[in-house]
Amino acid sequence: MRITIVGAGNMARGIATRALEGGHAVTITAKDPGKAVGLVDELRMRDHGPGRVGAADDSAVDTADIVVLAVPFEAAKQLAATYGARLNGKVLVDISNPVDASLDGLVVTPGSSAAEQIAGAATPQTRVVKAFNTTFAATLVAGQVADTPLDVFIAGDDEDARKRVADLVTSGGLNPVDVGALKHARELEGLQLLHMALQIREGGHGWASTIKIVAAP
């Protein structure tokens, strides 16, 4: 698939790494073009799998199968509105966590989520999926924690869009967990708020832990 990642930070690095391992064509675009080029150079140097990667301006959104907004919540909402009809029919992945600065609460109103607000800002023809919000950047680069592949929780109202994201996840060596409708992004964002808060407490995990569902065979 053609994957356009908007943003050039740590999460963009992690998701691009998994997409390249899966053999996909990845394009990085960012507000600062120099950062996009720098990330592409780093990814090429590390030679992550059979995929190919390049940098471009935001015209890369137009040719993508999946667009990943690897930016904070408010920026993601603004981009969804700005891109408008350019996202029609595309899968738009929201990875954001709408947490306050102290990691003590969510900044979205109860009964809502960042993903639902981003969907509200986008056109009705945009297929918004919540994914990758419960995985930290460093663990995405590694693809595992304690020799166990990461779980990636996926929520969205379009079944085919969820499947496309699940295919991306699986091809990158991770385990997709389809939780159903986009409204379940509320639970995923609340779960990750707790996970993030645990990192900064005494005895925290240094942003190197993951959330995993384990079941008996």
mmCIF file of the C-alpha atoms, coordinates in Angstrom:
data_MODEL
# 
_entry.id   MODEL 
# 
loop_
_atom_site.group_PDB 
_atom_site.id 
_atom_site.type_symbol 
_atom_site.label_atom_id 
_atom_site.label_alt_id 
_atom_site.label_comp_id 
_atom_site.label_asym_id 
_atom_site.label_entity_id 
_atom_site.label_seq_id 
_atom_site.pdbx_PDB_ins_code 
_atom_site.Cartn_x 
_atom_site.Cartn_y 
_atom_site.Cartn_z 
_atom_site.occupancy 
_atom_site.B_iso_or_equiv 
_atom_site.pdbx_formal_charge 
_atom_site.auth_seq_id 
_atom_site.auth_comp_id 
_atom_site.auth_asym_id 
_atom_site.auth_atom_id 
_atom_site.pdbx_PDB_model_num 
ATOM 1   C CA . MET A 1 1   ? 0.000   0.000   0.000  1.00 0.00 ? 1   MET A CA 1 
ATOM 2   C CA . ARG A 1 2   ? 0.946   3.648   -0.358 1.00 0.00 ? 2   ARG A CA 1 
ATOM 3   C CA . ILE A 1 3   ? 1.276   5.119   3.128  1.00 0.00 ? 3   ILE A CA 1 
ATOM 4   C CA . THR A 1 4   ? 1.618   8.857   3.674  1.00 0.00 ? 4   THR A CA 1 
ATOM 5   C CA . ILE A 1 5   ? 2.711   9.858   7.174  1.00 0.00 ? 5   ILE A CA 1 
ATOM 6   C CA . VAL A 1 6   ? 2.082   13.472  8.141  1.00 0.00 ? 6   VAL A CA 1 
ATOM 7   C CA . GLY A 1 7   ? 4.703   14.438  10.720 1.00 0.00 ? 7   GLY A CA 1 
ATOM 8   C CA . ALA A 1 8   ? 8.357   13.646  11.216 1.00 0.00 ? 8   ALA A CA 1 
ATOM 9   C CA . GLY A 1 9   ? 8.661   12.996  14.945 1.00 0.00 ? 9   GLY A CA 1 
ATOM 10  C CA . ASN A 1 10  ? 9.238   9.880   16.993 1.00 0.00 ? 10  ASN A CA 1 
ATOM 11  C CA . MET A 1 11  ? 5.857   8.280   16.269 1.00 0.00 ? 11  MET A CA 1 
ATOM 12  C CA . ALA A 1 12  ? 6.300   8.926   12.553 1.00 0.00 ? 12  ALA A CA 1 
ATOM 13  C CA . ARG A 1 13  ? 9.645   7.118   12.800 1.00 0.00 ? 13  ARG A CA 1 
ATOM 14  C CA . GLY A 1 14  ? 8.078   4.146   14.579 1.00 0.00 ? 14  GLY A CA 1 
ATOM 15  C CA . ILE A 1 15  ? 5.118   3.738   12.235 1.00 0.00 ? 15  ILE A CA 1 
ATOM 16  C CA . ALA A 1 16  ? 7.296   4.227   9.155  1.00 0.00 ? 16  ALA A CA 1 
ATOM 17  C CA . THR A 1 17  ? 9.650   1.536   10.420 1.00 0.00 ? 17  THR A CA 1 
ATOM 18  C CA . ARG A 1 18  ? 6.803   -0.972  10.718 1.00 0.00 ? 18  ARG A CA 1 
ATOM 19  C CA . ALA A 1 19  ? 5.382   0.006   7.304  1.00 0.00 ? 19  ALA A CA 1 
ATOM 20  C CA . LEU A 1 20  ? 8.767   -0.430  5.646  1.00 0.00 ? 20  LEU A CA 1 
ATOM 21  C CA . GLU A 1 21  ? 9.216   -3.812  7.304  1.00 0.00 ? 21  GLU A CA 1 
ATOM 22  C CA . GLY A 1 22  ? 5.886   -4.710  5.730  1.00 0.00 ? 22  GLY A CA 1 
ATOM 23  C CA . GLY A 1 23  ? 7.071   -3.772  2.252  1.00 0.00 ? 23  GLY A CA 1 
ATOM 24  C CA . HIS A 1 24  ? 4.894   -0.695  1.767  1.00 0.00 ? 24  HIS A CA 1 
ATOM 25  C CA . ALA A 1 25  ? 5.693   2.541   -0.054 1.00 0.00 ? 25  ALA A CA 1 
ATOM 26  C CA . VAL A 1 26  ? 6.053   5.242   2.610  1.00 0.00 ? 26  VAL A CA 1 
ATOM 27  C CA . THR A 1 27  ? 6.072   8.997   2.048  1.00 0.00 ? 27  THR A CA 1 
ATOM 28  C CA . ILE A 1 28  ? 6.878   11.433  4.847  1.00 0.00 ? 28  ILE A CA 1 
ATOM 29  C CA . THR A 1 29  ? 5.510   14.957  4.734  1.00 0.00 ? 29  THR A CA 1 
ATOM 30  C CA . ALA A 1 30  ? 5.830   17.569  7.481  1.00 0.00 ? 30  ALA A CA 1 
ATOM 31  C CA . LYS A 1 31  ? 5.363   21.256  8.198  1.00 0.00 ? 31  LYS A CA 1 
ATOM 32  C CA . ASP A 1 32  ? 9.166   21.479  8.301  1.00 0.00 ? 32  ASP A CA 1 
ATOM 33  C CA . PRO A 1 33  ? 10.356  19.835  5.052  1.00 0.00 ? 33  PRO A CA 1 
ATOM 34  C CA . GLY A 1 34  ? 13.879  19.544  6.426  1.00 0.00 ? 34  GLY A CA 1 
ATOM 35  C CA . LYS A 1 35  ? 12.678  17.274  9.223  1.00 0.00 ? 35  LYS A CA 1 
ATOM 36  C CA . ALA A 1 36  ? 10.879  15.055  6.727  1.00 0.00 ? 36  ALA A CA 1 
ATOM 37  C CA . VAL A 1 37  ? 14.035  14.726  4.632  1.00 0.00 ? 37  VAL A CA 1 
ATOM 38  C CA . GLY A 1 38  ? 16.113  14.047  7.745  1.00 0.00 ? 38  GLY A CA 1 
ATOM 39  C CA . LEU A 1 39  ? 13.800  11.251  8.860  1.00 0.00 ? 39  LEU A CA 1 
ATOM 40  C CA . VAL A 1 40  ? 13.810  9.707   5.396  1.00 0.00 ? 40  VAL A CA 1 
ATOM 41  C CA . ASP A 1 41  ? 17.615  9.760   5.332  1.00 0.00 ? 41  ASP A CA 1 
ATOM 42  C CA . GLU A 1 42  ? 17.711  8.040   8.719  1.00 0.00 ? 42  GLU A CA 1 
ATOM 43  C CA . LEU A 1 43  ? 15.214  5.375   7.662  1.00 0.00 ? 43  LEU A CA 1 
ATOM 44  C CA . ARG A 1 44  ? 17.117  4.663   4.466  1.00 0.00 ? 44  ARG A CA 1 
ATOM 45  C CA . MET A 1 45  ? 20.369  4.353   6.368  1.00 0.00 ? 45  MET A CA 1 
ATOM 46  C CA . ARG A 1 46  ? 18.836  1.821   8.743  1.00 0.00 ? 46  ARG A CA 1 
ATOM 47  C CA . ASP A 1 47  ? 17.455  -0.209  5.802  1.00 0.00 ? 47  ASP A CA 1 
ATOM 48  C CA . HIS A 1 48  ? 14.172  -1.297  7.368  1.00 0.00 ? 48  HIS A CA 1 
ATOM 49  C CA . GLY A 1 49  ? 12.884  -4.154  5.256  1.00 0.00 ? 49  GLY A CA 1 
ATOM 50  C CA . PRO A 1 50  ? 11.752  -4.269  1.619  1.00 0.00 ? 50  PRO A CA 1 
ATOM 51  C CA . GLY A 1 51  ? 9.628   -1.100  1.575  1.00 0.00 ? 51  GLY A CA 1 
ATOM 52  C CA . ARG A 1 52  ? 10.703  2.186   0.037  1.00 0.00 ? 52  ARG A CA 1 
ATOM 53  C CA . VAL A 1 53  ? 10.575  5.636   1.577  1.00 0.00 ? 53  VAL A CA 1 
ATOM 54  C CA . GLY A 1 54  ? 10.735  9.209   0.362  1.00 0.00 ? 54  GLY A CA 1 
ATOM 55  C CA . ALA A 1 55  ? 9.882   12.765  1.395  1.00 0.00 ? 55  ALA A CA 1 
ATOM 56  C CA . ALA A 1 56  ? 7.388   15.042  -0.343 1.00 0.00 ? 56  ALA A CA 1 
ATOM 57  C CA . ASP A 1 57  ? 5.126   18.022  0.170  1.00 0.00 ? 57  ASP A CA 1 
ATOM 58  C CA . ASP A 1 58  ? 1.545   17.445  1.241  1.00 0.00 ? 58  ASP A CA 1 
ATOM 59  C CA . SER A 1 59  ? 0.541   16.465  -2.299 1.00 0.00 ? 59  SER A CA 1 
ATOM 60  C CA . ALA A 1 60  ? 1.506   12.991  -1.084 1.00 0.00 ? 60  ALA A CA 1 
ATOM 61  C CA . VAL A 1 61  ? -1.865  12.942  0.676  1.00 0.00 ? 61  VAL A CA 1 
ATOM 62  C CA . ASP A 1 62  ? -3.601  12.846  -2.705 1.00 0.00 ? 62  ASP A CA 1 
ATOM 63  C CA . THR A 1 63  ? -1.954  9.617   -3.880 1.00 0.00 ? 63  THR A CA 1 
ATOM 64  C CA . ALA A 1 64  ? -2.048  7.706   -0.574 1.00 0.00 ? 64  ALA A CA 1 
ATOM 65  C CA . ASP A 1 65  ? -4.151  4.672   0.278  1.00 0.00 ? 65  ASP A CA 1 
ATOM 66  C CA . ILE A 1 66  ? -3.668  5.346   3.999  1.00 0.00 ? 66  ILE A CA 1 
ATOM 67  C CA . VAL A 1 67  ? -2.861  8.729   5.553  1.00 0.00 ? 67  VAL A CA 1 
ATOM 68  C CA . VAL A 1 68  ? -1.435  8.628   9.082  1.00 0.00 ? 68  VAL A CA 1 
ATOM 69  C CA . LEU A 1 69  ? -1.679  11.836  11.115 1.00 0.00 ? 69  LEU A CA 1 
ATOM 70  C CA . ALA A 1 70  ? 1.412   11.466  13.320 1.00 0.00 ? 70  ALA A CA 1 
ATOM 71  C CA . VAL A 1 71  ? 0.814   14.820  15.003 1.00 0.00 ? 71  VAL A CA 1 
ATOM 72  C CA . PRO A 1 72  ? -0.870  15.987  18.243 1.00 0.00 ? 72  PRO A CA 1 
ATOM 73  C CA . PHE A 1 73  ? -4.650  15.989  18.538 1.00 0.00 ? 73  PHE A CA 1 
ATOM 74  C CA . GLU A 1 74  ? -5.393  19.648  17.784 1.00 0.00 ? 74  GLU A CA 1 
ATOM 75  C CA . ALA A 1 75  ? -3.062  19.646  14.780 1.00 0.00 ? 75  ALA A CA 1 
ATOM 76  C CA . ALA A 1 76  ? -4.662  16.429  13.529 1.00 0.00 ? 76  ALA A CA 1 
ATOM 77  C CA . LYS A 1 77  ? -8.142  17.931  13.770 1.00 0.00 ? 77  LYS A CA 1 
ATOM 78  C CA . GLN A 1 78  ? -7.036  21.022  11.887 1.00 0.00 ? 78  GLN A CA 1 
ATOM 79  C CA . LEU A 1 79  ? -5.363  18.953  9.172  1.00 0.00 ? 79  LEU A CA 1 
ATOM 80  C CA . ALA A 1 80  ? -8.456  16.784  8.719  1.00 0.00 ? 80  ALA A CA 1 
ATOM 81  C CA . ALA A 1 81  ? -10.492 19.923  8.091  1.00 0.00 ? 81  ALA A CA 1 
ATOM 82  C CA . THR A 1 82  ? -7.847  21.529  5.870  1.00 0.00 ? 82  THR A CA 1 
ATOM 83  C CA . TYR A 1 83  ? -7.397  18.483  3.642  1.00 0.00 ? 83  TYR A CA 1 
ATOM 84  C CA . GLY A 1 84  ? -11.151 18.232  3.254  1.00 0.00 ? 84  GLY A CA 1 
ATOM 85  C CA . ALA A 1 85  ? -12.290 16.420  0.121  1.00 0.00 ? 85  ALA A CA 1 
ATOM 86  C CA . ARG A 1 86  ? -8.734  15.372  -0.657 1.00 0.00 ? 86  ARG A CA 1 
ATOM 87  C CA . LEU A 1 87  ? -9.285  12.620  1.929  1.00 0.00 ? 87  LEU A CA 1 
ATOM 88  C CA . ASN A 1 88  ? -12.523 11.336  0.417  1.00 0.00 ? 88  ASN A CA 1 
ATOM 89  C CA . GLY A 1 89  ? -12.448 7.538   0.238  1.00 0.00 ? 89  GLY A CA 1 
ATOM 90  C CA . LYS A 1 90  ? -9.076  7.343   1.957  1.00 0.00 ? 90  LYS A CA 1 
ATOM 91  C CA . VAL A 1 91  ? -8.277  5.705   5.271  1.00 0.00 ? 91  VAL A CA 1 
ATOM 92  C CA . LEU A 1 92  ? -7.233  8.398   7.760  1.00 0.00 ? 92  LEU A CA 1 
ATOM 93  C CA . VAL A 1 93  ? -5.445  7.076   10.842 1.00 0.00 ? 93  VAL A CA 1 
ATOM 94  C CA . ASP A 1 94  ? -5.557  9.091   14.059 1.00 0.00 ? 94  ASP A CA 1 
ATOM 95  C CA . ILE A 1 95  ? -2.830  8.092   16.541 1.00 0.00 ? 95  ILE A CA 1 
ATOM 96  C CA . SER A 1 96  ? -3.265  10.985  18.967 1.00 0.00 ? 96  SER A CA 1 
ATOM 97  C CA . ASN A 1 97  ? -3.867  10.941  22.703 1.00 0.00 ? 97  ASN A CA 1 
ATOM 98  C CA . PRO A 1 98  ? -5.789  14.014  23.908 1.00 0.00 ? 98  PRO A CA 1 
ATOM 99  C CA . VAL A 1 99  ? -4.145  14.211  27.325 1.00 0.00 ? 99  VAL A CA 1 
ATOM 100 C CA . ASP A 1 100 ? -3.440  17.254  29.463 1.00 0.00 ? 100 ASP A CA 1 
ATOM 101 C CA . ALA A 1 101 ? 0.101   18.343  30.241 1.00 0.00 ? 101 ALA A CA 1 
ATOM 102 C CA . SER A 1 102 ? 0.148   16.663  33.663 1.00 0.00 ? 102 SER A CA 1 
ATOM 103 C CA . LEU A 1 103 ? -1.163  13.345  32.308 1.00 0.00 ? 103 LEU A CA 1 
ATOM 104 C CA . ASP A 1 104 ? -3.999  13.662  34.794 1.00 0.00 ? 104 ASP A CA 1 
ATOM 105 C CA . GLY A 1 105 ? -6.942  13.719  32.400 1.00 0.00 ? 105 GLY A CA 1 
ATOM 106 C CA . LEU A 1 106 ? -8.257  13.929  28.860 1.00 0.00 ? 106 LEU A CA 1 
ATOM 107 C CA . VAL A 1 107 ? -8.910  17.278  27.189 1.00 0.00 ? 107 VAL A CA 1 
ATOM 108 C CA . VAL A 1 108 ? -11.928 16.020  25.193 1.00 0.00 ? 108 VAL A CA 1 
ATOM 109 C CA . THR A 1 109 ? -15.416 16.178  26.665 1.00 0.00 ? 109 THR A CA 1 
ATOM 110 C CA . PRO A 1 110 ? -16.838 13.039  28.305 1.00 0.00 ? 110 PRO A CA 1 
ATOM 111 C CA . GLY A 1 111 ? -18.647 10.858  25.795 1.00 0.00 ? 111 GLY A CA 1 
ATOM 112 C CA . SER A 1 112 ? -16.306 11.921  22.998 1.00 0.00 ? 112 SER A CA 1 
ATOM 113 C CA . SER A 1 113 ? -12.810 11.159  21.744 1.00 0.00 ? 113 SER A CA 1 
ATOM 114 C CA . ALA A 1 114 ? -10.069 12.748  19.685 1.00 0.00 ? 114 ALA A CA 1 
ATOM 115 C CA . ALA A 1 115 ? -10.792 10.304  16.873 1.00 0.00 ? 115 ALA A CA 1 
ATOM 116 C CA . GLU A 1 116 ? -14.495 11.195  16.778 1.00 0.00 ? 116 GLU A CA 1 
ATOM 117 C CA . GLN A 1 117 ? -13.712 14.914  16.758 1.00 0.00 ? 117 GLN A CA 1 
ATOM 118 C CA . ILE A 1 118 ? -11.226 14.408  13.923 1.00 0.00 ? 118 ILE A CA 1 
ATOM 119 C CA . ALA A 1 119 ? -13.892 12.454  12.036 1.00 0.00 ? 119 ALA A CA 1 
ATOM 120 C CA . GLY A 1 120 ? -16.257 15.367  12.631 1.00 0.00 ? 120 GLY A CA 1 
ATOM 121 C CA . ALA A 1 121 ? -13.717 17.789  11.183 1.00 0.00 ? 121 ALA A CA 1 
ATOM 122 C CA . ALA A 1 122 ? -13.137 15.604  8.113  1.00 0.00 ? 122 ALA A CA 1 
ATOM 123 C CA . THR A 1 123 ? -15.607 15.033  5.296  1.00 0.00 ? 123 THR A CA 1 
ATOM 124 C CA . PRO A 1 124 ? -18.199 12.261  5.754  1.00 0.00 ? 124 PRO A CA 1 
ATOM 125 C CA . GLN A 1 125 ? -16.435 10.336  2.971  1.00 0.00 ? 125 GLN A CA 1 
ATOM 126 C CA . THR A 1 126 ? -13.190 10.125  4.973  1.00 0.00 ? 126 THR A CA 1 
ATOM 127 C CA . ARG A 1 127 ? -12.769 6.737   6.663  1.00 0.00 ? 127 ARG A CA 1 
ATOM 128 C CA . VAL A 1 128 ? -11.265 7.572   10.058 1.00 0.00 ? 128 VAL A CA 1 
ATOM 129 C CA . VAL A 1 129 ? -9.569  4.825   12.062 1.00 0.00 ? 129 VAL A CA 1 
ATOM 130 C CA . LYS A 1 130 ? -8.016  5.023   15.522 1.00 0.00 ? 130 LYS A CA 1 
ATOM 131 C CA . ALA A 1 131 ? -4.782  3.013   15.764 1.00 0.00 ? 131 ALA A CA 1 
ATOM 132 C CA . PHE A 1 132 ? -1.261  3.092   17.215 1.00 0.00 ? 132 PHE A CA 1 
ATOM 133 C CA . ASN A 1 133 ? -2.283  5.373   20.101 1.00 0.00 ? 133 ASN A CA 1 
ATOM 134 C CA . THR A 1 134 ? -1.453  2.703   22.722 1.00 0.00 ? 134 THR A CA 1 
ATOM 135 C CA . THR A 1 135 ? 2.050   2.008   21.377 1.00 0.00 ? 135 THR A CA 1 
ATOM 136 C CA . PHE A 1 136 ? 5.063   4.107   22.317 1.00 0.00 ? 136 PHE A CA 1 
ATOM 137 C CA . ALA A 1 137 ? 7.495   5.245   19.633 1.00 0.00 ? 137 ALA A CA 1 
ATOM 138 C CA . ALA A 1 138 ? 10.530  3.266   20.790 1.00 0.00 ? 138 ALA A CA 1 
ATOM 139 C CA . THR A 1 139 ? 8.540   0.050   21.068 1.00 0.00 ? 139 THR A CA 1 
ATOM 140 C CA . LEU A 1 140 ? 7.242   0.530   17.529 1.00 0.00 ? 140 LEU A CA 1 
ATOM 141 C CA . VAL A 1 141 ? 10.779  0.772   16.203 1.00 0.00 ? 141 VAL A CA 1 
ATOM 142 C CA . ALA A 1 142 ? 11.641  -2.462  18.003 1.00 0.00 ? 142 ALA A CA 1 
ATOM 143 C CA . GLY A 1 143 ? 8.332   -4.069  17.081 1.00 0.00 ? 143 GLY A CA 1 
ATOM 144 C CA . GLN A 1 144 ? 8.131   -5.912  20.383 1.00 0.00 ? 144 GLN A CA 1 
ATOM 145 C CA . VAL A 1 145 ? 8.485   -5.744  24.140 1.00 0.00 ? 145 VAL A CA 1 
ATOM 146 C CA . ALA A 1 146 ? 10.033  -8.656  26.039 1.00 0.00 ? 146 ALA A CA 1 
ATOM 147 C CA . ASP A 1 147 ? 10.185  -10.701 22.814 1.00 0.00 ? 147 ASP A CA 1 
ATOM 148 C CA . THR A 1 148 ? 6.424   -10.295 22.339 1.00 0.00 ? 148 THR A CA 1 
ATOM 149 C CA . PRO A 1 149 ? 4.969   -8.495  19.279 1.00 0.00 ? 149 PRO A CA 1 
ATOM 150 C CA . LEU A 1 150 ? 2.990   -5.363  20.085 1.00 0.00 ? 150 LEU A CA 1 
ATOM 151 C CA . ASP A 1 151 ? -0.796  -5.315  20.051 1.00 0.00 ? 151 ASP A CA 1 
ATOM 152 C CA . VAL A 1 152 ? -2.232  -2.470  17.950 1.00 0.00 ? 152 VAL A CA 1 
ATOM 153 C CA . PHE A 1 153 ? -5.837  -1.673  18.857 1.00 0.00 ? 153 PHE A CA 1 
ATOM 154 C CA . ILE A 1 154 ? -7.974  -0.553  15.915 1.00 0.00 ? 154 ILE A CA 1 
ATOM 155 C CA . ALA A 1 155 ? -11.327 1.265   16.023 1.00 0.00 ? 155 ALA A CA 1 
ATOM 156 C CA . GLY A 1 156 ? -13.361 2.593   13.124 1.00 0.00 ? 156 GLY A CA 1 
ATOM 157 C CA . ASP A 1 157 ? -16.850 2.645   11.673 1.00 0.00 ? 157 ASP A CA 1 
ATOM 158 C CA . ASP A 1 158 ? -15.776 1.319   8.258  1.00 0.00 ? 158 ASP A CA 1 
ATOM 159 C CA . GLU A 1 159 ? -15.004 -2.414  8.329  1.00 0.00 ? 159 GLU A CA 1 
ATOM 160 C CA . ASP A 1 160 ? -12.851 -2.341  5.184  1.00 0.00 ? 160 ASP A CA 1 
ATOM 161 C CA . ALA A 1 161 ? -10.825 0.586   6.575  1.00 0.00 ? 161 ALA A CA 1 
ATOM 162 C CA . ARG A 1 162 ? -10.176 -1.343  9.801  1.00 0.00 ? 162 ARG A CA 1 
ATOM 163 C CA . LYS A 1 163 ? -9.064  -4.333  7.714  1.00 0.00 ? 163 LYS A CA 1 
ATOM 164 C CA . ARG A 1 164 ? -6.642  -2.214  5.694  1.00 0.00 ? 164 ARG A CA 1 
ATOM 165 C CA . VAL A 1 165 ? -5.057  -0.892  8.877  1.00 0.00 ? 165 VAL A CA 1 
ATOM 166 C CA . ALA A 1 166 ? -4.967  -4.437  10.277 1.00 0.00 ? 166 ALA A CA 1 
ATOM 167 C CA . ASP A 1 167 ? -3.141  -5.569  7.124  1.00 0.00 ? 167 ASP A CA 1 
ATOM 168 C CA . LEU A 1 168 ? -0.604  -2.768  7.632  1.00 0.00 ? 168 LEU A CA 1 
ATOM 169 C CA . VAL A 1 169 ? -0.117  -3.829  11.249 1.00 0.00 ? 169 VAL A CA 1 
ATOM 170 C CA . THR A 1 170 ? 0.247   -7.529  10.443 1.00 0.00 ? 170 THR A CA 1 
ATOM 171 C CA . SER A 1 171 ? 2.700   -6.950  7.600  1.00 0.00 ? 171 SER A CA 1 
ATOM 172 C CA . GLY A 1 172 ? 4.908   -4.985  10.000 1.00 0.00 ? 172 GLY A CA 1 
ATOM 173 C CA . GLY A 1 173 ? 5.160   -7.906  12.414 1.00 0.00 ? 173 GLY A CA 1 
ATOM 174 C CA . LEU A 1 174 ? 2.606   -6.638  14.932 1.00 0.00 ? 174 LEU A CA 1 
ATOM 175 C CA . ASN A 1 175 ? -0.712  -8.039  16.174 1.00 0.00 ? 175 ASN A CA 1 
ATOM 176 C CA . PRO A 1 176 ? -3.912  -6.172  15.201 1.00 0.00 ? 176 PRO A CA 1 
ATOM 177 C CA . VAL A 1 177 ? -6.793  -6.099  17.693 1.00 0.00 ? 177 VAL A CA 1 
ATOM 178 C CA . ASP A 1 178 ? -10.030 -4.926  16.063 1.00 0.00 ? 178 ASP A CA 1 
ATOM 179 C CA . VAL A 1 179 ? -12.233 -3.396  18.772 1.00 0.00 ? 179 VAL A CA 1 
ATOM 180 C CA . GLY A 1 180 ? -15.043 -2.302  16.449 1.00 0.00 ? 180 GLY A CA 1 
ATOM 181 C CA . ALA A 1 181 ? -16.723 1.082   16.029 1.00 0.00 ? 181 ALA A CA 1 
ATOM 182 C CA . LEU A 1 182 ? -14.955 4.429   16.252 1.00 0.00 ? 182 LEU A CA 1 
ATOM 183 C CA . LYS A 1 183 ? -16.766 5.239   19.492 1.00 0.00 ? 183 LYS A CA 1 
ATOM 184 C CA . HIS A 1 184 ? -14.458 2.744   21.196 1.00 0.00 ? 184 HIS A CA 1 
ATOM 185 C CA . ALA A 1 185 ? -11.612 5.196   20.636 1.00 0.00 ? 185 ALA A CA 1 
ATOM 186 C CA . ARG A 1 186 ? -12.909 6.705   23.894 1.00 0.00 ? 186 ARG A CA 1 
ATOM 187 C CA . GLU A 1 187 ? -11.821 3.608   25.818 1.00 0.00 ? 187 GLU A CA 1 
ATOM 188 C CA . LEU A 1 188 ? -8.524  3.348   23.920 1.00 0.00 ? 188 LEU A CA 1 
ATOM 189 C CA . GLU A 1 189 ? -7.642  6.964   24.709 1.00 0.00 ? 189 GLU A CA 1 
ATOM 190 C CA . GLY A 1 190 ? -8.558  6.528   28.372 1.00 0.00 ? 190 GLY A CA 1 
ATOM 191 C CA . LEU A 1 191 ? -6.530  3.330   28.568 1.00 0.00 ? 191 LEU A CA 1 
ATOM 192 C CA . GLN A 1 192 ? -3.489  5.048   27.110 1.00 0.00 ? 192 GLN A CA 1 
ATOM 193 C CA . LEU A 1 193 ? -3.856  7.993   29.504 1.00 0.00 ? 193 LEU A CA 1 
ATOM 194 C CA . LEU A 1 194 ? -3.364  5.525   32.357 1.00 0.00 ? 194 LEU A CA 1 
ATOM 195 C CA . HIS A 1 195 ? -0.503  3.807   30.520 1.00 0.00 ? 195 HIS A CA 1 
ATOM 196 C CA . MET A 1 196 ? 1.255   7.140   29.948 1.00 0.00 ? 196 MET A CA 1 
ATOM 197 C CA . ALA A 1 197 ? 0.750   8.262   33.552 1.00 0.00 ? 197 ALA A CA 1 
ATOM 198 C CA . LEU A 1 198 ? 2.372   5.066   34.804 1.00 0.00 ? 198 LEU A CA 1 
ATOM 199 C CA . GLN A 1 199 ? 5.564   5.967   32.932 1.00 0.00 ? 199 GLN A CA 1 
ATOM 200 C CA . ILE A 1 200 ? 6.248   9.044   35.046 1.00 0.00 ? 200 ILE A CA 1 
ATOM 201 C CA . ARG A 1 201 ? 5.566   7.494   38.434 1.00 0.00 ? 201 ARG A CA 1 
ATOM 202 C CA . GLU A 1 202 ? 8.284   6.104   40.663 1.00 0.00 ? 202 GLU A CA 1 
ATOM 203 C CA . GLY A 1 203 ? 9.290   2.748   39.227 1.00 0.00 ? 203 GLY A CA 1 
ATOM 204 C CA . GLY A 1 204 ? 7.791   3.611   35.834 1.00 0.00 ? 204 GLY A CA 1 
ATOM 205 C CA . HIS A 1 205 ? 8.730   1.791   32.667 1.00 0.00 ? 205 HIS A CA 1 
ATOM 206 C CA . GLY A 1 206 ? 10.620  4.533   30.843 1.00 0.00 ? 206 GLY A CA 1 
ATOM 207 C CA . TRP A 1 207 ? 8.209   4.654   27.891 1.00 0.00 ? 207 TRP A CA 1 
ATOM 208 C CA . ALA A 1 208 ? 9.246   1.105   27.006 1.00 0.00 ? 208 ALA A CA 1 
ATOM 209 C CA . SER A 1 209 ? 6.135   -0.838  28.054 1.00 0.00 ? 209 SER A CA 1 
ATOM 210 C CA . THR A 1 210 ? 3.155   -1.942  25.994 1.00 0.00 ? 210 THR A CA 1 
ATOM 211 C CA . ILE A 1 211 ? -0.484  -2.898  26.485 1.00 0.00 ? 211 ILE A CA 1 
ATOM 212 C CA . LYS A 1 212 ? -1.071  -6.544  25.589 1.00 0.00 ? 212 LYS A CA 1 
ATOM 213 C CA . ILE A 1 213 ? -4.044  -8.886  25.721 1.00 0.00 ? 213 ILE A CA 1 
ATOM 214 C CA . VAL A 1 214 ? -2.926  -12.375 26.709 1.00 0.00 ? 214 VAL A CA 1 
ATOM 215 C CA . ALA A 1 215 ? -5.254  -15.371 26.514 1.00 0.00 ? 215 ALA A CA 1 
ATOM 216 C CA . ALA A 1 216 ? -4.791  -19.047 27.210 1.00 0.00 ? 216 ALA A CA 1 
ATOM 217 C CA . PRO A 1 217 ? -4.377  -21.159 24.060 1.00 0.00 ? 217 PRO A CA 1 
# 
